[in-house]
PDB file of C-alpha atoms in Angstrom:
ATOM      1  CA  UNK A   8      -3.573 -11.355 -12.542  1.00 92.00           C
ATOM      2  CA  UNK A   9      -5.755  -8.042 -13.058  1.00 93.00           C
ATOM      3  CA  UNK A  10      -5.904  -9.456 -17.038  1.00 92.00           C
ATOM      4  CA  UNK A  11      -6.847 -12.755 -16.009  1.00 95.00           C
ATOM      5  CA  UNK A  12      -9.517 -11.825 -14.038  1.00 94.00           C
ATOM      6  CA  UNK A  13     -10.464  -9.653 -17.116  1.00 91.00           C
ATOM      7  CA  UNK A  14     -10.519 -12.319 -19.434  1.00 94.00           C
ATOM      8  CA  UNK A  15     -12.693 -14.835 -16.974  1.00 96.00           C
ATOM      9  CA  UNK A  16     -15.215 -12.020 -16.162  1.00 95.00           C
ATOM     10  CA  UNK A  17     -13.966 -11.744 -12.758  1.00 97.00           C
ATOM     11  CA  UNK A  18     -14.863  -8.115 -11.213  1.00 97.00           C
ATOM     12  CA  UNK A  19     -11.563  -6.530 -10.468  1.00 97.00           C
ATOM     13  CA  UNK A  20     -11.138  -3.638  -8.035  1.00 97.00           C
ATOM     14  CA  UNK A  21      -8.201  -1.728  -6.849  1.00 96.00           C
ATOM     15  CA  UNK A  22      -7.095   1.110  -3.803  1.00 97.00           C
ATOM     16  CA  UNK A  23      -5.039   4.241  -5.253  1.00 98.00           C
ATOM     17  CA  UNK A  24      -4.318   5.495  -1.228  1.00 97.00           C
ATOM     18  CA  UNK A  25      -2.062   8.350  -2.965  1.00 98.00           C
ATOM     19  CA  UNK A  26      -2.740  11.502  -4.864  1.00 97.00           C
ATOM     20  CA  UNK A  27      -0.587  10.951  -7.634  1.00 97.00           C
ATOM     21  CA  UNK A  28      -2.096   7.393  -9.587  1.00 97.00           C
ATOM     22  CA  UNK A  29       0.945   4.299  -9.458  1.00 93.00           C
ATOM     23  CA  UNK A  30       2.058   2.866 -12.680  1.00 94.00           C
ATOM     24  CA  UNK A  31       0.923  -0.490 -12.163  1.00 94.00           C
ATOM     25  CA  UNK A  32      -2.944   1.308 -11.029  1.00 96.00           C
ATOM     26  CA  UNK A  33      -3.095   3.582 -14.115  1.00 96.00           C
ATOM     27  CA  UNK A  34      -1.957   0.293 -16.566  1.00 96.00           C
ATOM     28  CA  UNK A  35      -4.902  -1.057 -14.941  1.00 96.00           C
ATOM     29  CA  UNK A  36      -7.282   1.277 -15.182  1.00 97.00           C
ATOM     30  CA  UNK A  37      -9.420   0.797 -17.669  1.00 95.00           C
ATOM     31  CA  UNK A  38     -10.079  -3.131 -16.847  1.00 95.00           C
ATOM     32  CA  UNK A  39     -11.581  -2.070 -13.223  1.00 96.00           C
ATOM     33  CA  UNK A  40     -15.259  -2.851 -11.912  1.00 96.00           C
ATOM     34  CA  UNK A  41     -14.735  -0.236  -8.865  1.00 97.00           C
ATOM     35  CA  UNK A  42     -11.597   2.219  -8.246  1.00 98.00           C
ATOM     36  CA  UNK A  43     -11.332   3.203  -4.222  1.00 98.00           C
ATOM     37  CA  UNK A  44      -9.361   5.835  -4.070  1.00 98.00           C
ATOM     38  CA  UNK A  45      -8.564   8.783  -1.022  1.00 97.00           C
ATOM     39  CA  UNK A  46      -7.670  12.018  -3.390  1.00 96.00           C
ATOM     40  CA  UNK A  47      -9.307  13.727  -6.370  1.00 95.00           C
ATOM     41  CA  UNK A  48      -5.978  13.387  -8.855  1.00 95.00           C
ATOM     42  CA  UNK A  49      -5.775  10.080  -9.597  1.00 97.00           C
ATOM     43  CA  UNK A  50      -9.800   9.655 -10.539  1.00 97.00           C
ATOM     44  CA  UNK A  51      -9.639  11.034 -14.118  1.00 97.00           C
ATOM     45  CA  UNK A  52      -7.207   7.830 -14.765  1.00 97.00           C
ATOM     46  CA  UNK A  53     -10.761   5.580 -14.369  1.00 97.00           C
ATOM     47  CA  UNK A  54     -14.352   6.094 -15.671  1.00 96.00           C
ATOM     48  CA  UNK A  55     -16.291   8.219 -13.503  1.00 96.00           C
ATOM     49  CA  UNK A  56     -19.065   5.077 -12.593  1.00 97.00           C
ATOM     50  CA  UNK A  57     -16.211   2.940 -11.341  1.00 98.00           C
ATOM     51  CA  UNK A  58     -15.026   5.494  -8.438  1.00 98.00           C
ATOM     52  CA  UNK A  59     -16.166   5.242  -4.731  1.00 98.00           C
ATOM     53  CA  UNK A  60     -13.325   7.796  -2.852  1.00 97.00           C
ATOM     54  CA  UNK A  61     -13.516   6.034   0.535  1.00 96.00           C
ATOM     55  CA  UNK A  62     -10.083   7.091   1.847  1.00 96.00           C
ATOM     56  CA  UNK A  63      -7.673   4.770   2.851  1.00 96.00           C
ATOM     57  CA  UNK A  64      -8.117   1.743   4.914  1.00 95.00           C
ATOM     58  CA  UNK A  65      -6.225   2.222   8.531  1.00 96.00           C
ATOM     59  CA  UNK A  66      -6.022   0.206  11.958  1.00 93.00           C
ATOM     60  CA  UNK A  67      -8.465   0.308  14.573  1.00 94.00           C
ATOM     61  CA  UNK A  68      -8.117   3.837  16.913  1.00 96.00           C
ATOM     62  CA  UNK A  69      -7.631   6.246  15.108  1.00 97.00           C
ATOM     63  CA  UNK A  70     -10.700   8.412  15.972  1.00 97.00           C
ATOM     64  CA  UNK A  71     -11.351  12.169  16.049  1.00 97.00           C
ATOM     65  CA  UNK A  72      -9.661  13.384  19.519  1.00 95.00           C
ATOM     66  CA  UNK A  73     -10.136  16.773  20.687  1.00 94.00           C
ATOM     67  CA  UNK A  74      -7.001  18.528  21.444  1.00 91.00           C
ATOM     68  CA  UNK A  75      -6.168  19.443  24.940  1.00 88.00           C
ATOM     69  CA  UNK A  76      -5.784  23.325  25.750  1.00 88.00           C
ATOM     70  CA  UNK A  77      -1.487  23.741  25.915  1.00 83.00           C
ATOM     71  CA  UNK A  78      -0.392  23.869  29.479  1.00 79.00           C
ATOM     72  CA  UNK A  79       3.126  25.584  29.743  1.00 82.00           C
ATOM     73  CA  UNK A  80       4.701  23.921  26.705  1.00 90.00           C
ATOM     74  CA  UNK A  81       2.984  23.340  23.224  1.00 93.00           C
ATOM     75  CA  UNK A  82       3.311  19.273  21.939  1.00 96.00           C
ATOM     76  CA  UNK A  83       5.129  18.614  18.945  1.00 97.00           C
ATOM     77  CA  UNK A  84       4.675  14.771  17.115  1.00 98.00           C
ATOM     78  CA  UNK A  85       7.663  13.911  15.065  1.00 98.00           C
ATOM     79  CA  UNK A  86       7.106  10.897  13.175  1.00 96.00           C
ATOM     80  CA  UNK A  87       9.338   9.875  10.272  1.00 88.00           C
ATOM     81  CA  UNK A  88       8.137   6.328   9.566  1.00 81.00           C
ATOM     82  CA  UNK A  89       9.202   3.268  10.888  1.00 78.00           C
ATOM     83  CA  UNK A  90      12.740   3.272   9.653  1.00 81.00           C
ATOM     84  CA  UNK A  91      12.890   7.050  10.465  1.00 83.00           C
ATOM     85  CA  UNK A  92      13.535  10.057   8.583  1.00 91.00           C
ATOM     86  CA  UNK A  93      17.252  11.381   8.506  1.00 91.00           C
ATOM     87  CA  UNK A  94      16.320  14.729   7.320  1.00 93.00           C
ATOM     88  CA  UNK A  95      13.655  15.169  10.238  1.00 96.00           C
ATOM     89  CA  UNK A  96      15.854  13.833  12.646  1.00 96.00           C
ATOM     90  CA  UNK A  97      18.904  16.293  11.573  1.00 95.00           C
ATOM     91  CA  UNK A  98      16.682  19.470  11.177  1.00 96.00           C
ATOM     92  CA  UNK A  99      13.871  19.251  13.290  1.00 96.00           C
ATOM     93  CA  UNK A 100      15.753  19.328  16.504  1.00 96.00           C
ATOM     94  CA  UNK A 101      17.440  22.577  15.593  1.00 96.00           C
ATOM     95  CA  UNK A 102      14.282  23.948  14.589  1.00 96.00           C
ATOM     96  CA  UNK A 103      12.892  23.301  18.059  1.00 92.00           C
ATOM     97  CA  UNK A 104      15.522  24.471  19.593  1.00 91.00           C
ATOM     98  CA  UNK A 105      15.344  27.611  17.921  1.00 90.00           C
ATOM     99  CA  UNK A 106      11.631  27.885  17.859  1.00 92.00           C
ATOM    100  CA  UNK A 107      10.068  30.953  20.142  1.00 93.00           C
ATOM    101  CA  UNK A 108       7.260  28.770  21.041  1.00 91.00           C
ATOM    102  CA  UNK A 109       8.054  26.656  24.501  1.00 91.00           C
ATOM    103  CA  UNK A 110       7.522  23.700  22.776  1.00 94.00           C
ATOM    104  CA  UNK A 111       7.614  19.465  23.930  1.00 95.00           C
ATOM    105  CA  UNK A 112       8.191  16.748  21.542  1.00 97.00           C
ATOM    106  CA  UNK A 113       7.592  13.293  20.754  1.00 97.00           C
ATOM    107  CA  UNK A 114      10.415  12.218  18.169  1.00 97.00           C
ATOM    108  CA  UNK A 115      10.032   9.154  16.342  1.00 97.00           C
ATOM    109  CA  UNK A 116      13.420   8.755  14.575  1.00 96.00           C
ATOM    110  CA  UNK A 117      13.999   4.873  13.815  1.00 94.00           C
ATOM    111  CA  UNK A 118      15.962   2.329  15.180  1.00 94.00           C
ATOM    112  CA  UNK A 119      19.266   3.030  13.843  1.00 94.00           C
ATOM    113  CA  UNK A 120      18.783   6.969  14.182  1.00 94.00           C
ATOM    114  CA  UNK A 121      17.730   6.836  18.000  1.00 95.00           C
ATOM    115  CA  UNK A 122      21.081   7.319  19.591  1.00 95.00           C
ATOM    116  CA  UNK A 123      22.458  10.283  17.541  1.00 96.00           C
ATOM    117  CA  UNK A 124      19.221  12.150  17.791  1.00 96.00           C
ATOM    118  CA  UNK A 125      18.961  11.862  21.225  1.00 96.00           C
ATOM    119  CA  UNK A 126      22.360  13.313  20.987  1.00 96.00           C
ATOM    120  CA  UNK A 127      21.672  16.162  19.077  1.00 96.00           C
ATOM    121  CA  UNK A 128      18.652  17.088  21.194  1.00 96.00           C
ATOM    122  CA  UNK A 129      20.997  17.109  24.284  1.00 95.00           C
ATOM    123  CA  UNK A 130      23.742  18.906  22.374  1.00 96.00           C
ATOM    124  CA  UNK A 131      21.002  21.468  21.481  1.00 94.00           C
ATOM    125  CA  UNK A 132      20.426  21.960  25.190  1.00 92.00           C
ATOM    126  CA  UNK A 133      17.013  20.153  24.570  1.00 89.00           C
ATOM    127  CA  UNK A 134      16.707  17.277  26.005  1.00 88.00           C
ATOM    128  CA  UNK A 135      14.682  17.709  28.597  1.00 91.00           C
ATOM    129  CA  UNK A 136      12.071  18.442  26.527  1.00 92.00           C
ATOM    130  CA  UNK A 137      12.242  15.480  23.954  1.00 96.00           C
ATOM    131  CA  UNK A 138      11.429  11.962  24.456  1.00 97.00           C
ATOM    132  CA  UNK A 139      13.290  10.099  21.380  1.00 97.00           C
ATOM    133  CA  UNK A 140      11.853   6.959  20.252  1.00 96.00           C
ATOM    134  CA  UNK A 141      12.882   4.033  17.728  1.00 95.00           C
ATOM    135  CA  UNK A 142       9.100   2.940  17.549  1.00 95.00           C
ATOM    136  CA  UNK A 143       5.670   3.860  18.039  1.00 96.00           C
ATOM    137  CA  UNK A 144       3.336   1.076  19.264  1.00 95.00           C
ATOM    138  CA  UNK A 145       0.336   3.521  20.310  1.00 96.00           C
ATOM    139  CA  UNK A 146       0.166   5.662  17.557  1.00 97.00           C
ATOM    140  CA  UNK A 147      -3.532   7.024  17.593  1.00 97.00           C
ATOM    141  CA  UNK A 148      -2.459   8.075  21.036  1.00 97.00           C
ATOM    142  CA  UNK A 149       0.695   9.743  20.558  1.00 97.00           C
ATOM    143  CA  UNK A 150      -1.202  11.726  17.582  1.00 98.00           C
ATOM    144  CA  UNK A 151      -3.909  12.979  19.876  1.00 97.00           C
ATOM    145  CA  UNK A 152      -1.349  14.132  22.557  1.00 96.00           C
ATOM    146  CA  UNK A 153      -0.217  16.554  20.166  1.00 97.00           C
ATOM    147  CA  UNK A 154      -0.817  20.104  18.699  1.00 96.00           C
ATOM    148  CA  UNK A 155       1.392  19.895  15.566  1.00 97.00           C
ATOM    149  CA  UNK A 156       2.317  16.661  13.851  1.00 98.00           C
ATOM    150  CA  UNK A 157       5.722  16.477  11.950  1.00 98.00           C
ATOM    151  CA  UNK A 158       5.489  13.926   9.109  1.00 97.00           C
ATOM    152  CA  UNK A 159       6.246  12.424   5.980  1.00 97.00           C
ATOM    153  CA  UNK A 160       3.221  12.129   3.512  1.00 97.00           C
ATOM    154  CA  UNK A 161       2.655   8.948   2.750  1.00 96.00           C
ATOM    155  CA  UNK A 162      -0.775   8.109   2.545  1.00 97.00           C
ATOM    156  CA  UNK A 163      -1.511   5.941   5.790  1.00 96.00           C
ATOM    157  CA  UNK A 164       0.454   8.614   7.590  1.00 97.00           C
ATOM    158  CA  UNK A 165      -1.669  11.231   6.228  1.00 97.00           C
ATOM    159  CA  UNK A 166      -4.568   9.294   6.963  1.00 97.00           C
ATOM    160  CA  UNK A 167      -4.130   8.475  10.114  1.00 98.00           C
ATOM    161  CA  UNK A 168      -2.990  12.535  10.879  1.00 98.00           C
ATOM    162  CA  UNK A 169      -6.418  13.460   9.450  1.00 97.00           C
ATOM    163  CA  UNK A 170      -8.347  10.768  11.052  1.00 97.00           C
ATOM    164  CA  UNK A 171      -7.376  12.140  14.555  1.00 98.00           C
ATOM    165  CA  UNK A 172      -7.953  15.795  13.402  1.00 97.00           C
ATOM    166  CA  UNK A 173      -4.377  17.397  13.643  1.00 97.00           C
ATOM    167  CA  UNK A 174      -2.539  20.319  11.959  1.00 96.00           C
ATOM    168  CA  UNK A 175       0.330  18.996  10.514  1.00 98.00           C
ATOM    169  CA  UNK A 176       3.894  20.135   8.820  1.00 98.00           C
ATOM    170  CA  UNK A 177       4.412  17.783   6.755  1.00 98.00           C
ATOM    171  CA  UNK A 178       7.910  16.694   4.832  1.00 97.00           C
ATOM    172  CA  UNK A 179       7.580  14.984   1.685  1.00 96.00           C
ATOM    173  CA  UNK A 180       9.862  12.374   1.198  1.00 95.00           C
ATOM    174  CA  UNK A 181      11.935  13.360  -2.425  1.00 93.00           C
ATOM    175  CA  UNK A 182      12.251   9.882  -3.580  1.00 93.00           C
ATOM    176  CA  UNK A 183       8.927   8.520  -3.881  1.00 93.00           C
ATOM    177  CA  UNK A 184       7.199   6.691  -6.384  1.00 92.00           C
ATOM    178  CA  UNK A 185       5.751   9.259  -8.958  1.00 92.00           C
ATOM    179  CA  UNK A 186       6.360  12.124  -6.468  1.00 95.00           C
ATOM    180  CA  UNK A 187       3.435  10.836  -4.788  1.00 96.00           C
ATOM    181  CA  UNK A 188       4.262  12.475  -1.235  1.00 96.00           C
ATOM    182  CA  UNK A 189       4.417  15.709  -2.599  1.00 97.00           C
ATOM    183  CA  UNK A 190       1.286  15.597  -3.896  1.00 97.00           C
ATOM    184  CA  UNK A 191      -0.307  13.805  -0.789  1.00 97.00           C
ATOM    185  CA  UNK A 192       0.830  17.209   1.480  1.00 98.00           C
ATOM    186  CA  UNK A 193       0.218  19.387  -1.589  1.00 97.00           C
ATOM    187  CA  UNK A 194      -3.415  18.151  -1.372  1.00 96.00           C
ATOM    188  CA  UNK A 195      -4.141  18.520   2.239  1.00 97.00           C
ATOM    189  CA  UNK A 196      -2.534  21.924   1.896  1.00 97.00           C
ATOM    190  CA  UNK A 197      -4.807  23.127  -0.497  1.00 96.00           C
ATOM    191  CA  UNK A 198      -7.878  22.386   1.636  1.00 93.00           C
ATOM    192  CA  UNK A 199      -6.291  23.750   4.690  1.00 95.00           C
ATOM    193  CA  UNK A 200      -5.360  20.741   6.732  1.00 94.00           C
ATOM    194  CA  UNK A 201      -1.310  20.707   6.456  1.00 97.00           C
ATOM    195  CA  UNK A 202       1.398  22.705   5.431  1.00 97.00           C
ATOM    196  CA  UNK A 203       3.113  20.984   2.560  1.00 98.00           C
ATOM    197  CA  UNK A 204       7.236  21.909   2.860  1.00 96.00           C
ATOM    198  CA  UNK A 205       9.652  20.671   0.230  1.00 93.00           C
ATOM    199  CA  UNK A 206      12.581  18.158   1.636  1.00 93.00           C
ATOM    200  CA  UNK A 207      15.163  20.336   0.315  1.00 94.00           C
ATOM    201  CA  UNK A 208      13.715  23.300   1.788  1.00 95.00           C
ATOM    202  CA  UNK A 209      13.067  22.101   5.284  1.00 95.00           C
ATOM    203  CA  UNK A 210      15.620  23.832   6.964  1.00 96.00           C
ATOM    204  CA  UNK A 211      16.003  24.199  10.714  1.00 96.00           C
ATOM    205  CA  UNK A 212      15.163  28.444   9.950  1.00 96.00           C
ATOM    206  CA  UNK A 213      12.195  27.382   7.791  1.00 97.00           C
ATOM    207  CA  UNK A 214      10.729  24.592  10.282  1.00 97.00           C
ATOM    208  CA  UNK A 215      11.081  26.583  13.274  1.00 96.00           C
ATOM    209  CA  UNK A 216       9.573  29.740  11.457  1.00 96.00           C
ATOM    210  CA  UNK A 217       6.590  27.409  10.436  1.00 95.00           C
ATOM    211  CA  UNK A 218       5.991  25.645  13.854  1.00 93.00           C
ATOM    212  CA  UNK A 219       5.920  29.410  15.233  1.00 93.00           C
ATOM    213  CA  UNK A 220       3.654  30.457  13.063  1.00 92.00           C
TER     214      UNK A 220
END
């Protein structure tokens, strides 16, 4: 499509949401009238004229929020996507548990994951303290009811994170296309917005040290 729009003078434009440029984007490249992209990486793929970095397009609500002072208990946002995140939902409950920090959380976990993590939260002697959901309908919402957000990085997730204006520890899933999670959270870590922890190094001691600090 992108070469026959080339080939009938048809301006083409594409979205790189990611930090790390897709394979299909960077064949594409160099036949684009205007690259929109959210991170710095993935420009030097396209001629400097072509680039407008607009961010990433994202539903209606998600404004800046300002976050409310903690009352007793600190408010931690898990959210692992809409199918859930197995390695959030296994070590994120210890860490919580474990944490110093009287802590509450919001634990998005998936469908099929909802029953055992609701589980382990109990087993944990937690469970009075997490609400485990499959689903998030009102997501701008549950993001500006809390102080720490607990993610993956892909990019609407980030985007939506940053949108509201929250810290956020976030999880990069390992298996991505061209790493590009990784470099999502490496990127808001280096201008101070996340901290960017590797999947295989998100252990219960490591998260709950983190959320402390």
């Amino acid at each position: 499509m992108s070469l026959a729009a080339r080939a009938r003078g048809v301006p083409l434009a594409l979205l790189e949401p990611n930090a790390a440029i897709g394979l299909t984007n960077q064949l594409v490249s160099p036949l684009v009238s205007r690259a929109y992209t959210a991170f710095e990486g993935p420009e030097r793929h396209f001629r400097a004229s072509v680039v407008r970095r607009t961010g990433v397009p994202i539903r209606d609500g998600f404004l800046p929020r300002p976050s409310q002072p903690p009352q007793r208990q600190r408010a931690v946002l898990v959210r692992g996507g809409s199918q859930g995140a197995r390695a959030l939902n296994e070590a994120v409950p210890r860490a919580l548990a474990s944490a110093r920090t009287p802590v509450r959380v919001v634990h998005q976990c998936g469908r099929i994951h909802e029953a055992e993590t609701r589980a382990r939260y109990a087993e944990l002697g937690a469970g009075e303290r997490a609400t485990v959901v499959a689903f998030i309908d009102d997501m701008p919402a549950a993001i500006g009811a809390a102080h720490l957000v607990v993610s993956r990085a892909g990019a609407s997730a980030v985007s939506e994170i940053c949108a509201v204006g929250r810290p956020s520890l976030l999880v990069a899933y390992p298996f991505a296309a061209a790493d590009h999670q990784r470099h999502n959270a490496e990127s808001l870590a280096r201008g101070g917005a996340a901290l960017a922890i590797g999947n295989d190094d998100a252990t219960p001691a490591r998260l709950a040290a983190e959320i402390d600090r």
